[in-house]
PDB file of N, CA and C in Angstrom:
ATOM      1  N   MET V   1       7.966 -14.067   6.233  1.00  0.00           N
ATOM      2  CA  MET V   1       7.202 -12.864   5.960  1.00  0.00           C
ATOM      3  C   MET V   1       5.880 -12.919   6.705  1.00  0.00           C
ATOM      4  N   PRO V   2       5.440 -11.768   7.172  1.00  0.00           N
ATOM      5  CA  PRO V   2       4.142 -11.743   7.864  1.00  0.00           C
ATOM      6  C   PRO V   2       2.996 -11.925   6.869  1.00  0.00           C
ATOM      7  N   THR V   3       1.859 -12.292   7.387  1.00  0.00           N
ATOM      8  CA  THR V   3       0.650 -12.360   6.571  1.00  0.00           C
ATOM      9  C   THR V   3      -0.037 -10.993   6.596  1.00  0.00           C
ATOM     10  N   ILE V   4      -1.006 -10.814   5.723  1.00  0.00           N
ATOM     11  CA  ILE V   4      -1.770  -9.562   5.728  1.00  0.00           C
ATOM     12  C   ILE V   4      -2.465  -9.380   7.070  1.00  0.00           C
ATOM     13  N   ALA V   5      -3.028 -10.447   7.616  1.00  0.00           N
ATOM     14  CA  ALA V   5      -3.707 -10.353   8.917  1.00  0.00           C
ATOM     15  C   ALA V   5      -2.738  -9.911  10.011  1.00  0.00           C
ATOM     16  N   GLU V   6      -1.514 -10.428   9.971  1.00  0.00           N
ATOM     17  CA  GLU V   6      -0.517 -10.032  10.972  1.00  0.00           C
ATOM     18  C   GLU V   6      -0.122  -8.568  10.804  1.00  0.00           C
ATOM     19  N   LEU V   7       0.047  -8.111   9.570  1.00  0.00           N
ATOM     20  CA  LEU V   7       0.364  -6.694   9.346  1.00  0.00           C
ATOM     21  C   LEU V   7      -0.736  -5.803   9.907  1.00  0.00           C
ATOM     22  N   LYS V   8      -1.992  -6.125   9.568  1.00  0.00           N
ATOM     23  CA  LYS V   8      -3.124  -5.292   9.995  1.00  0.00           C
ATOM     24  C   LYS V   8      -3.243  -5.218  11.512  1.00  0.00           C
ATOM     25  N   ALA V   9      -2.855  -6.290  12.196  1.00  0.00           N
ATOM     26  CA  ALA V   9      -2.977  -6.337  13.653  1.00  0.00           C
ATOM     27  C   ALA V   9      -1.848  -5.598  14.367  1.00  0.00           C
ATOM     28  N   GLY V  10      -0.827  -5.203  13.638  1.00  0.00           N
ATOM     29  CA  GLY V  10       0.327  -4.538  14.234  1.00  0.00           C
ATOM     30  C   GLY V  10       0.076  -3.070  14.518  1.00  0.00           C
ATOM     31  N   THR V  11       1.133  -2.391  14.900  1.00  0.00           N
ATOM     32  CA  THR V  11       1.035  -0.978  15.283  1.00  0.00           C
ATOM     33  C   THR V  11       1.399  -0.020  14.153  1.00  0.00           C
ATOM     34  N   LEU V  12       1.923  -0.538  13.040  1.00  0.00           N
ATOM     35  CA  LEU V  12       2.289   0.317  11.906  1.00  0.00           C
ATOM     36  C   LEU V  12       1.082   0.592  11.019  1.00  0.00           C
ATOM     37  N   PRO V  13       1.080   1.735  10.318  1.00  0.00           N
ATOM     38  CA  PRO V  13       0.020   1.982   9.333  1.00  0.00           C
ATOM     39  C   PRO V  13       0.052   0.905   8.253  1.00  0.00           C
ATOM     40  N   VAL V  14      -1.123   0.398   7.880  1.00  0.00           N
ATOM     41  CA  VAL V  14      -1.229  -0.635   6.854  1.00  0.00           C
ATOM     42  C   VAL V  14      -2.361  -0.277   5.909  1.00  0.00           C
ATOM     43  N   VAL V  15      -2.096  -0.470   4.622  1.00  0.00           N
ATOM     44  CA  VAL V  15      -3.113  -0.307   3.589  1.00  0.00           C
ATOM     45  C   VAL V  15      -3.174  -1.621   2.808  1.00  0.00           C
ATOM     46  N   VAL V  16      -4.397  -2.061   2.504  1.00  0.00           N
ATOM     47  CA  VAL V  16      -4.614  -3.296   1.751  1.00  0.00           C
ATOM     48  C   VAL V  16      -5.343  -2.925   0.467  1.00  0.00           C
ATOM     49  N   ALA V  17      -4.888  -3.491  -0.649  1.00  0.00           N
ATOM     50  CA  ALA V  17      -5.486  -3.180  -1.954  1.00  0.00           C
ATOM     51  C   ALA V  17      -5.764  -4.464  -2.721  1.00  0.00           C
ATOM     52  N   ASN V  18      -6.759  -4.389  -3.595  1.00  0.00           N
ATOM     53  CA  ASN V  18      -7.096  -5.540  -4.434  1.00  0.00           C
ATOM     54  C   ASN V  18      -6.227  -5.562  -5.689  1.00  0.00           C
ATOM     55  N   HIS V  19      -6.481  -6.535  -6.553  1.00  0.00           N
ATOM     56  CA  HIS V  19      -5.668  -6.716  -7.765  1.00  0.00           C
ATOM     57  C   HIS V  19      -5.847  -5.593  -8.776  1.00  0.00           C
ATOM     58  N   HIS V  20      -6.847  -4.744  -8.584  1.00  0.00           N
ATOM     59  CA  HIS V  20      -7.033  -3.576  -9.445  1.00  0.00           C
ATOM     60  C   HIS V  20      -6.274  -2.359  -8.913  1.00  0.00           C
ATOM     61  N   GLY V  21      -5.734  -2.477  -7.699  1.00  0.00           N
ATOM     62  CA  GLY V  21      -5.034  -1.353  -7.093  1.00  0.00           C
ATOM     63  C   GLY V  21      -5.947  -0.429  -6.320  1.00  0.00           C
ATOM     64  N   ASP V  22      -7.132  -0.922  -5.951  1.00  0.00           N
ATOM     65  CA  ASP V  22      -8.078  -0.134  -5.156  1.00  0.00           C
ATOM     66  C   ASP V  22      -7.954  -0.507  -3.687  1.00  0.00           C
ATOM     67  N   VAL V  23      -8.003   0.485  -2.828  1.00  0.00           N
ATOM     68  CA  VAL V  23      -7.902   0.254  -1.388  1.00  0.00           C
ATOM     69  C   VAL V  23      -9.143  -0.501  -0.918  1.00  0.00           C
ATOM     70  N   VAL V  24      -8.913  -1.582  -0.181  1.00  0.00           N
ATOM     71  CA  VAL V  24     -10.034  -2.354   0.360  1.00  0.00           C
ATOM     72  C   VAL V  24     -10.062  -2.333   1.883  1.00  0.00           C
ATOM     73  N   GLU V  25      -8.945  -1.920   2.493  1.00  0.00           N
ATOM     74  CA  GLU V  25      -8.907  -1.886   3.948  1.00  0.00           C
ATOM     75  C   GLU V  25      -7.710  -1.078   4.411  1.00  0.00           C
ATOM     76  N   VAL V  26      -7.865  -0.397   5.543  1.00  0.00           N
ATOM     77  CA  VAL V  26      -6.762   0.258   6.239  1.00  0.00           C
ATOM     78  C   VAL V  26      -6.941  -0.012   7.724  1.00  0.00           C
ATOM     79  N   ASN V  27      -5.857   0.130   8.476  1.00  0.00           N
ATOM     80  CA  ASN V  27      -5.997  -0.027   9.916  1.00  0.00           C
ATOM     81  C   ASN V  27      -6.008   1.344  10.592  1.00  0.00           C
ATOM     82  N   GLN V  28      -6.254   1.340  11.900  1.00  0.00           N
ATOM     83  CA  GLN V  28      -6.345   2.607  12.626  1.00  0.00           C
ATOM     84  C   GLN V  28      -5.039   3.402  12.593  1.00  0.00           C
ATOM     85  N   PRO V  29      -3.864   2.767  12.746  1.00  0.00           N
ATOM     86  CA  PRO V  29      -2.632   3.563  12.628  1.00  0.00           C
ATOM     87  C   PRO V  29      -2.508   4.273  11.270  1.00  0.00           C
ATOM     88  N   PHE V  30      -3.012   3.665  10.189  1.00  0.00           N
ATOM     89  CA  PHE V  30      -3.007   4.345   8.896  1.00  0.00           C
ATOM     90  C   PHE V  30      -3.877   5.597   8.963  1.00  0.00           C
ATOM     91  N   GLU V  31      -5.068   5.459   9.516  1.00  0.00           N
ATOM     92  CA  GLU V  31      -5.970   6.608   9.617  1.00  0.00           C
ATOM     93  C   GLU V  31      -5.322   7.734  10.419  1.00  0.00           C
ATOM     94  N   LEU V  32      -4.692   7.401  11.531  1.00  0.00           N
ATOM     95  CA  LEU V  32      -4.076   8.417  12.391  1.00  0.00           C
ATOM     96  C   LEU V  32      -2.864   9.072  11.732  1.00  0.00           C
ATOM     97  N   THR V  33      -2.073   8.315  11.021  1.00  0.00           N
ATOM     98  CA  THR V  33      -0.848   8.841  10.410  1.00  0.00           C
ATOM     99  C   THR V  33      -1.117   9.608   9.128  1.00  0.00           C
ATOM    100  N   PHE V  34      -2.009   9.105   8.281  1.00  0.00           N
ATOM    101  CA  PHE V  34      -2.220   9.684   6.951  1.00  0.00           C
ATOM    102  C   PHE V  34      -3.454  10.573   6.849  1.00  0.00           C
ATOM    103  N   GLY V  35      -4.306  10.578   7.877  1.00  0.00           N
ATOM    104  CA  GLY V  35      -5.411  11.527   7.929  1.00  0.00           C
ATOM    105  C   GLY V  35      -6.712  11.074   7.295  1.00  0.00           C
ATOM    106  N   TRP V  36      -6.704  10.014   6.510  1.00  0.00           N
ATOM    107  CA  TRP V  36      -7.936   9.528   5.895  1.00  0.00           C
ATOM    108  C   TRP V  36      -8.649   8.579   6.841  1.00  0.00           C
ATOM    109  N   THR V  37      -9.963   8.640   6.850  1.00  0.00           N
ATOM    110  CA  THR V  37     -10.718   7.602   7.536  1.00  0.00           C
ATOM    111  C   THR V  37     -10.883   6.446   6.557  1.00  0.00           C
ATOM    112  N   ALA V  38     -11.193   5.292   7.085  1.00  0.00           N
ATOM    113  CA  ALA V  38     -11.424   4.131   6.223  1.00  0.00           C
ATOM    114  C   ALA V  38     -12.530   4.435   5.217  1.00  0.00           C
ATOM    115  N   THR V  39     -13.576   5.100   5.642  1.00  0.00           N
ATOM    116  CA  THR V  39     -14.697   5.430   4.755  1.00  0.00           C
ATOM    117  C   THR V  39     -14.252   6.295   3.589  1.00  0.00           C
ATOM    118  N   GLU V  40     -13.328   7.215   3.818  1.00  0.00           N
ATOM    119  CA  GLU V  40     -12.859   8.113   2.761  1.00  0.00           C
ATOM    120  C   GLU V  40     -11.935   7.436   1.754  1.00  0.00           C
ATOM    121  N   ILE V  41     -11.102   6.494   2.202  1.00  0.00           N
ATOM    122  CA  ILE V  41     -10.073   5.946   1.312  1.00  0.00           C
ATOM    123  C   ILE V  41     -10.455   4.602   0.695  1.00  0.00           C
ATOM    124  N   ILE V  42     -11.285   3.820   1.366  1.00  0.00           N
ATOM    125  CA  ILE V  42     -11.673   2.517   0.799  1.00  0.00           C
ATOM    126  C   ILE V  42     -12.453   2.753  -0.493  1.00  0.00           C
ATOM    127  N   GLY V  43     -12.074   2.006  -1.515  1.00  0.00           N
ATOM    128  CA  GLY V  43     -12.673   2.151  -2.842  1.00  0.00           C
ATOM    129  C   GLY V  43     -11.895   3.097  -3.744  1.00  0.00           C
ATOM    130  N   GLN V  44     -10.971   3.859  -3.177  1.00  0.00           N
ATOM    131  CA  GLN V  44     -10.139   4.774  -3.952  1.00  0.00           C
ATOM    132  C   GLN V  44      -8.914   4.023  -4.482  1.00  0.00           C
ATOM    133  N   SER V  45      -8.323   4.541  -5.529  1.00  0.00           N
ATOM    134  CA  SER V  45      -7.088   3.975  -6.067  1.00  0.00           C
ATOM    135  C   SER V  45      -5.934   4.220  -5.102  1.00  0.00           C
ATOM    136  N   LEU V  46      -5.017   3.268  -5.065  1.00  0.00           N
ATOM    137  CA  LEU V  46      -3.801   3.466  -4.277  1.00  0.00           C
ATOM    138  C   LEU V  46      -3.038   4.706  -4.706  1.00  0.00           C
ATOM    139  N   THR V  47      -3.255   5.161  -5.931  1.00  0.00           N
ATOM    140  CA  THR V  47      -2.550   6.360  -6.397  1.00  0.00           C
ATOM    141  C   THR V  47      -2.889   7.577  -5.544  1.00  0.00           C
ATOM    142  N   GLN V  48      -3.943   7.506  -4.723  1.00  0.00           N
ATOM    143  CA  GLN V  48      -4.253   8.597  -3.797  1.00  0.00           C
ATOM    144  C   GLN V  48      -3.127   8.802  -2.791  1.00  0.00           C
ATOM    145  N   ILE V  49      -2.408   7.719  -2.474  1.00  0.00           N
ATOM    146  CA  ILE V  49      -1.350   7.830  -1.467  1.00  0.00           C
ATOM    147  C   ILE V  49       0.040   7.676  -2.070  1.00  0.00           C
ATOM    148  N   ILE V  50       0.117   7.616  -3.394  1.00  0.00           N
ATOM    149  CA  ILE V  50       1.392   7.485  -4.096  1.00  0.00           C
ATOM    150  C   ILE V  50       1.704   8.808  -4.802  1.00  0.00           C
ATOM    151  N   PRO V  51       2.917   9.339  -4.636  1.00  0.00           N
ATOM    152  CA  PRO V  51       3.263  10.585  -5.334  1.00  0.00           C
ATOM    153  C   PRO V  51       3.057  10.440  -6.843  1.00  0.00           C
ATOM    154  N   SER V  52       2.623  11.521  -7.483  1.00  0.00           N
ATOM    155  CA  SER V  52       2.277  11.482  -8.904  1.00  0.00           C
ATOM    156  C   SER V  52       3.444  11.029  -9.781  1.00  0.00           C
ATOM    157  N   TYR V  53       4.673  11.370  -9.411  1.00  0.00           N
ATOM    158  CA  TYR V  53       5.828  10.969 -10.210  1.00  0.00           C
ATOM    159  C   TYR V  53       6.044   9.454 -10.199  1.00  0.00           C
ATOM    160  N   PHE V  54       5.319   8.731  -9.346  1.00  0.00           N
ATOM    161  CA  PHE V  54       5.486   7.284  -9.239  1.00  0.00           C
ATOM    162  C   PHE V  54       4.270   6.513  -9.766  1.00  0.00           C
ATOM    163  N   HIS V  55       3.236   7.221 -10.226  1.00  0.00           N
ATOM    164  CA  HIS V  55       2.004   6.562 -10.681  1.00  0.00           C
ATOM    165  C   HIS V  55       2.243   5.563 -11.813  1.00  0.00           C
ATOM    166  N   ALA V  56       2.954   5.966 -12.856  1.00  0.00           N
ATOM    167  CA  ALA V  56       3.147   5.092 -14.019  1.00  0.00           C
ATOM    168  C   ALA V  56       3.909   3.824 -13.635  1.00  0.00           C
ATOM    169  N   VAL V  57       4.958   3.966 -12.844  1.00  0.00           N
ATOM    170  CA  VAL V  57       5.742   2.805 -12.416  1.00  0.00           C
ATOM    171  C   VAL V  57       4.878   1.865 -11.573  1.00  0.00           C
ATOM    172  N   HIS V  58       4.065   2.445 -10.707  1.00  0.00           N
ATOM    173  CA  HIS V  58       3.164   1.643  -9.876  1.00  0.00           C
ATOM    174  C   HIS V  58       2.180   0.852 -10.744  1.00  0.00           C
ATOM    175  N   GLU V  59       1.546   1.523 -11.683  1.00  0.00           N
ATOM    176  CA  GLU V  59       0.562   0.863 -12.542  1.00  0.00           C
ATOM    177  C   GLU V  59       1.196  -0.243 -13.376  1.00  0.00           C
ATOM    178  N   GLU V  60       2.376   0.016 -13.917  1.00  0.00           N
ATOM    179  CA  GLU V  60       3.082  -0.998 -14.715  1.00  0.00           C
ATOM    180  C   GLU V  60       3.456  -2.209 -13.854  1.00  0.00           C
ATOM    181  N   GLY V  61       3.957  -1.963 -12.676  1.00  0.00           N
ATOM    182  CA  GLY V  61       4.351  -3.056 -11.783  1.00  0.00           C
ATOM    183  C   GLY V  61       3.167  -3.881 -11.328  1.00  0.00           C
ATOM    184  N   LEU V  62       2.062  -3.219 -11.001  1.00  0.00           N
ATOM    185  CA  LEU V  62       0.853  -3.931 -10.589  1.00  0.00           C
ATOM    186  C   LEU V  62       0.338  -4.814 -11.715  1.00  0.00           C
ATOM    187  N   ALA V  63       0.291  -4.279 -12.925  1.00  0.00           N
ATOM    188  CA  ALA V  63      -0.184  -5.051 -14.073  1.00  0.00           C
ATOM    189  C   ALA V  63       0.728  -6.247 -14.351  1.00  0.00           C
ATOM    190  N   ARG V  64       2.033  -6.026 -14.260  1.00  0.00           N
ATOM    191  CA  ARG V  64       2.984  -7.104 -14.514  1.00  0.00           C
ATOM    192  C   ARG V  64       2.838  -8.205 -13.461  1.00  0.00           C
ATOM    193  N   PHE V  65       2.730  -7.815 -12.202  1.00  0.00           N
ATOM    194  CA  PHE V  65       2.621  -8.814 -11.141  1.00  0.00           C
ATOM    195  C   PHE V  65       1.325  -9.604 -11.240  1.00  0.00           C
ATOM    196  N   THR V  66       0.212  -8.929 -11.464  1.00  0.00           N
ATOM    197  CA  THR V  66      -1.059  -9.658 -11.536  1.00  0.00           C
ATOM    198  C   THR V  66      -1.088 -10.589 -12.741  1.00  0.00           C
ATOM    199  N   ALA V  67      -0.347 -10.267 -13.787  1.00  0.00           N
ATOM    200  CA  ALA V  67      -0.303 -11.124 -14.974  1.00  0.00           C
ATOM    201  C   ALA V  67       0.672 -12.293 -14.819  1.00  0.00           C
ATOM    202  N   THR V  68       1.795 -12.055 -14.129  1.00  0.00           N
ATOM    203  CA  THR V  68       2.849 -13.072 -14.096  1.00  0.00           C
ATOM    204  C   THR V  68       3.104 -13.674 -12.718  1.00  0.00           C
ATOM    205  N   GLY V  69       2.726 -12.951 -11.665  1.00  0.00           N
ATOM    206  CA  GLY V  69       3.053 -13.393 -10.315  1.00  0.00           C
ATOM    207  C   GLY V  69       4.496 -13.141  -9.936  1.00  0.00           C
ATOM    208  N   ILE V  70       5.220 -12.440 -10.798  1.00  0.00           N
ATOM    209  CA  ILE V  70       6.636 -12.157 -10.557  1.00  0.00           C
ATOM    210  C   ILE V  70       6.807 -10.685 -10.198  1.00  0.00           C
ATOM    211  N   CYS V  71       7.491 -10.464  -9.097  1.00  0.00           N
ATOM    212  CA  CYS V  71       7.731  -9.091  -8.651  1.00  0.00           C
ATOM    213  C   CYS V  71       8.999  -9.064  -7.823  1.00  0.00           C
ATOM    214  N   HIS V  72       9.767  -7.999  -7.979  1.00  0.00           N
ATOM    215  CA  HIS V  72      11.025  -7.883  -7.263  1.00  0.00           C
ATOM    216  C   HIS V  72      10.930  -6.987  -6.028  1.00  0.00           C
ATOM    217  N   ILE V  73       9.786  -6.354  -5.797  1.00  0.00           N
ATOM    218  CA  ILE V  73       9.683  -5.471  -4.637  1.00  0.00           C
ATOM    219  C   ILE V  73       8.877  -6.076  -3.499  1.00  0.00           C
ATOM    220  N   VAL V  74       8.128  -7.131  -3.768  1.00  0.00           N
ATOM    221  CA  VAL V  74       7.349  -7.776  -2.712  1.00  0.00           C
ATOM    222  C   VAL V  74       8.312  -8.435  -1.734  1.00  0.00           C
ATOM    223  N   ASN V  75       8.012  -8.281  -0.444  1.00  0.00           N
ATOM    224  CA  ASN V  75       8.788  -8.881   0.651  1.00  0.00           C
ATOM    225  C   ASN V  75      10.162  -8.259   0.857  1.00  0.00           C
ATOM    226  N   HIS V  76      10.381  -7.075   0.321  1.00  0.00           N
ATOM    227  CA  HIS V  76      11.646  -6.365   0.518  1.00  0.00           C
ATOM    228  C   HIS V  76      11.328  -4.951   1.002  1.00  0.00           C
ATOM    229  N   PRO V  77      11.913  -4.512   2.115  1.00  0.00           N
ATOM    230  CA  PRO V  77      11.657  -3.147   2.584  1.00  0.00           C
ATOM    231  C   PRO V  77      12.103  -2.112   1.544  1.00  0.00           C
ATOM    232  N   LEU V  78      11.262  -1.125   1.341  1.00  0.00           N
ATOM    233  CA  LEU V  78      11.550  -0.047   0.391  1.00  0.00           C
ATOM    234  C   LEU V  78      11.389   1.290   1.092  1.00  0.00           C
ATOM    235  N   ARG V  79      12.278   2.205   0.809  1.00  0.00           N
ATOM    236  CA  ARG V  79      12.167   3.567   1.348  1.00  0.00           C
ATOM    237  C   ARG V  79      11.480   4.406   0.275  1.00  0.00           C
ATOM    238  N   LEU V  80      10.218   4.805   0.554  1.00  0.00           N
ATOM    239  CA  LEU V  80       9.406   5.549  -0.404  1.00  0.00           C
ATOM    240  C   LEU V  80       8.675   6.676   0.303  1.00  0.00           C
ATOM    241  N   ARG V  81       8.014   7.502  -0.460  1.00  0.00           N
ATOM    242  CA  ARG V  81       7.189   8.573   0.086  1.00  0.00           C
ATOM    243  C   ARG V  81       5.731   8.194  -0.123  1.00  0.00           C
ATOM    244  N   ALA V  82       4.882   8.632   0.786  1.00  0.00           N
ATOM    245  CA  ALA V  82       3.445   8.412   0.686  1.00  0.00           C
ATOM    246  C   ALA V  82       2.739   9.741   0.940  1.00  0.00           C
ATOM    247  N   ILE V  83       1.562   9.886   0.358  1.00  0.00           N
ATOM    248  CA  ILE V  83       0.808  11.143   0.413  1.00  0.00           C
ATOM    249  C   ILE V  83      -0.272  11.079   1.500  1.00  0.00           C
ATOM    250  N   THR V  84      -0.364  12.139   2.291  1.00  0.00           N
ATOM    251  CA  THR V  84      -1.403  12.226   3.315  1.00  0.00           C
ATOM    252  C   THR V  84      -2.676  12.819   2.707  1.00  0.00           C
ATOM    253  N   LYS V  85      -3.737  12.775   3.474  1.00  0.00           N
ATOM    254  CA  LYS V  85      -5.020  13.333   3.032  1.00  0.00           C
ATOM    255  C   LYS V  85      -4.873  14.807   2.646  1.00  0.00           C
ATOM    256  N   HIS V  86      -4.028  15.522   3.342  1.00  0.00           N
ATOM    257  CA  HIS V  86      -3.873  16.959   3.095  1.00  0.00           C
ATOM    258  C   HIS V  86      -2.722  17.250   2.135  1.00  0.00           C
ATOM    259  N   ARG V  87      -2.340  16.213   1.347  1.00  0.00           N
ATOM    260  CA  ARG V  87      -1.370  16.306   0.249  1.00  0.00           C
ATOM    261  C   ARG V  87       0.064  16.521   0.710  1.00  0.00           C
ATOM    262  N   GLY V  88       0.351  16.283   1.975  1.00  0.00           N
ATOM    263  CA  GLY V  88       1.732  16.283   2.425  1.00  0.00           C
ATOM    264  C   GLY V  88       2.372  14.944   2.083  1.00  0.00           C
ATOM    265  N   GLU V  89       3.690  14.884   2.143  1.00  0.00           N
ATOM    266  CA  GLU V  89       4.395  13.630   1.878  1.00  0.00           C
ATOM    267  C   GLU V  89       5.102  13.163   3.145  1.00  0.00           C
ATOM    268  N   ILE V  90       5.040  11.861   3.375  1.00  0.00           N
ATOM    269  CA  ILE V  90       5.724  11.252   4.510  1.00  0.00           C
ATOM    270  C   ILE V  90       6.688  10.212   3.957  1.00  0.00           C
ATOM    271  N   GLU V  91       7.953  10.335   4.300  1.00  0.00           N
ATOM    272  CA  GLU V  91       8.898   9.301   3.914  1.00  0.00           C
ATOM    273  C   GLU V  91       8.691   8.124   4.858  1.00  0.00           C
ATOM    274  N   SER V  92       8.629   6.935   4.287  1.00  0.00           N
ATOM    275  CA  SER V  92       8.376   5.758   5.113  1.00  0.00           C
ATOM    276  C   SER V  92       9.012   4.524   4.504  1.00  0.00           C
ATOM    277  N   GLU V  93       9.213   3.538   5.367  1.00  0.00           N
ATOM    278  CA  GLU V  93       9.683   2.241   4.901  1.00  0.00           C
ATOM    279  C   GLU V  93       8.456   1.389   4.618  1.00  0.00           C
ATOM    280  N   HIS V  94       8.340   0.956   3.381  1.00  0.00           N
ATOM    281  CA  HIS V  94       7.193   0.154   2.952  1.00  0.00           C
ATOM    282  C   HIS V  94       7.610  -1.307   2.881  1.00  0.00           C
ATOM    283  N   LEU V  95       6.818  -2.172   3.469  1.00  0.00           N
ATOM    284  CA  LEU V  95       6.986  -3.603   3.290  1.00  0.00           C
ATOM    285  C   LEU V  95       5.715  -4.087   2.605  1.00  0.00           C
ATOM    286  N   ILE V  96       5.840  -4.477   1.357  1.00  0.00           N
ATOM    287  CA  ILE V  96       4.690  -4.884   0.554  1.00  0.00           C
ATOM    288  C   ILE V  96       4.658  -6.405   0.493  1.00  0.00           C
ATOM    289  N   ILE V  97       3.487  -6.962   0.773  1.00  0.00           N
ATOM    290  CA  ILE V  97       3.304  -8.400   0.666  1.00  0.00           C
ATOM    291  C   ILE V  97       2.097  -8.677  -0.223  1.00  0.00           C
ATOM    292  N   ALA V  98       2.029  -9.886  -0.739  1.00  0.00           N
ATOM    293  CA  ALA V  98       0.927 -10.274  -1.625  1.00  0.00           C
ATOM    294  C   ALA V  98       0.414 -11.647  -1.203  1.00  0.00           C
ATOM    295  N   GLU V  99      -0.897 -11.800  -1.248  1.00  0.00           N
ATOM    296  CA  GLU V  99      -1.546 -13.070  -0.963  1.00  0.00           C
ATOM    297  C   GLU V  99      -2.682 -13.248  -1.952  1.00  0.00           C
ATOM    298  N   LYS V 100      -3.034 -14.473  -2.211  1.00  0.00           N
ATOM    299  CA  LYS V 100      -4.214 -14.736  -3.034  1.00  0.00           C
ATOM    300  C   LYS V 100      -5.411 -14.935  -2.118  1.00  0.00           C
ATOM    301  N   TRP V 101      -6.466 -14.166  -2.391  1.00  0.00           N
ATOM    302  CA  TRP V 101      -7.734 -14.306  -1.685  1.00  0.00           C
ATOM    303  C   TRP V 101      -8.767 -14.650  -2.741  1.00  0.00           C
ATOM    304  N   HIS V 102      -9.434 -15.747  -2.592  1.00  0.00           N
ATOM    305  CA  HIS V 102     -10.480 -16.166  -3.533  1.00  0.00           C
ATOM    306  C   HIS V 102      -9.986 -16.134  -4.976  1.00  0.00           C
ATOM    307  N   GLY V 103      -8.741 -16.564  -5.181  1.00  0.00           N
ATOM    308  CA  GLY V 103      -8.180 -16.657  -6.520  1.00  0.00           C
ATOM    309  C   GLY V 103      -7.652 -15.356  -7.102  1.00  0.00           C
ATOM    310  N   GLN V 104      -7.707 -14.258  -6.356  1.00  0.00           N
ATOM    311  CA  GLN V 104      -7.216 -12.964  -6.839  1.00  0.00           C
ATOM    312  C   GLN V 104      -6.121 -12.453  -5.911  1.00  0.00           C
ATOM    313  N   TRP V 105      -5.139 -11.771  -6.497  1.00  0.00           N
ATOM    314  CA  TRP V 105      -4.082 -11.187  -5.685  1.00  0.00           C
ATOM    315  C   TRP V 105      -4.614 -10.031  -4.859  1.00  0.00           C
ATOM    316  N   VAL V 106      -4.154  -9.960  -3.619  1.00  0.00           N
ATOM    317  CA  VAL V 106      -4.424  -8.854  -2.709  1.00  0.00           C
ATOM    318  C   VAL V 106      -3.062  -8.436  -2.174  1.00  0.00           C
ATOM    319  N   PHE V 107      -2.876  -7.141  -2.026  1.00  0.00           N
ATOM    320  CA  PHE V 107      -1.597  -6.589  -1.592  1.00  0.00           C
ATOM    321  C   PHE V 107      -1.787  -5.798  -0.312  1.00  0.00           C
ATOM    322  N   ALA V 108      -0.796  -5.851   0.540  1.00  0.00           N
ATOM    323  CA  ALA V 108      -0.801  -5.026   1.743  1.00  0.00           C
ATOM    324  C   ALA V 108       0.576  -4.419   1.911  1.00  0.00           C
ATOM    325  N   ALA V 109       0.598  -3.237   2.468  1.00  0.00           N
ATOM    326  CA  ALA V 109       1.870  -2.571   2.744  1.00  0.00           C
ATOM    327  C   ALA V 109       1.808  -1.969   4.124  1.00  0.00           C
ATOM    328  N   SER V 110       2.844  -2.251   4.905  1.00  0.00           N
ATOM    329  CA  SER V 110       3.026  -1.501   6.138  1.00  0.00           C
ATOM    330  C   SER V 110       3.857  -0.282   5.752  1.00  0.00           C
ATOM    331  N   LEU V 111       3.558   0.836   6.372  1.00  0.00           N
ATOM    332  CA  LEU V 111       4.203   2.106   6.019  1.00  0.00           C
ATOM    333  C   LEU V 111       4.801   2.713   7.287  1.00  0.00           C
ATOM    334  N   ARG V 112       6.004   2.318   7.633  1.00  0.00           N
ATOM    335  CA  ARG V 112       6.652   2.812   8.837  1.00  0.00           C
ATOM    336  C   ARG V 112       7.244   4.183   8.596  1.00  0.00           C
ATOM    337  N   PRO V 113       6.659   5.234   9.206  1.00  0.00           N
ATOM    338  CA  PRO V 113       7.178   6.599   8.982  1.00  0.00           C
ATOM    339  C   PRO V 113       8.632   6.700   9.435  1.00  0.00           C
ATOM    340  N   LEU V 114       9.419   7.401   8.628  1.00  0.00           N
ATOM    341  CA  LEU V 114      10.832   7.609   8.934  1.00  0.00           C
ATOM    342  C   LEU V 114      11.129   9.036   9.367  1.00  0.00           C
ATOM    343  N   GLU V 115      10.156   9.890   9.272  1.00  0.00           N
ATOM    344  CA  GLU V 115      10.377  11.310   9.623  1.00  0.00           C
ATOM    345  C   GLU V 115       9.880  11.597  11.005  1.00  0.00           C
TER     346      GLU V 115
END
């Protein structure tokens, strides 16, 4: 599996979030594909880019993983939808990875557009 640094250096859109589910970093392909600048999205909840019908599942999974370290979606490609700045949806393949930074989980996802 790639590291977060390797994902960020690639050509696919990448979003990085902390253990609270807040965006802490995005790369330039993310800005170009999803319309948000880093300044606009950093500090916002990941739910900004997750369809509303998936918010509860996302929050439950994040809480479970940060508490147990067990997750079935990390390191497995997932076909999901993501929300753009202008509230459009983009179907994409998400590869979510997790690393510990300074004792806290950090998550990154590459979002390869499929449309």
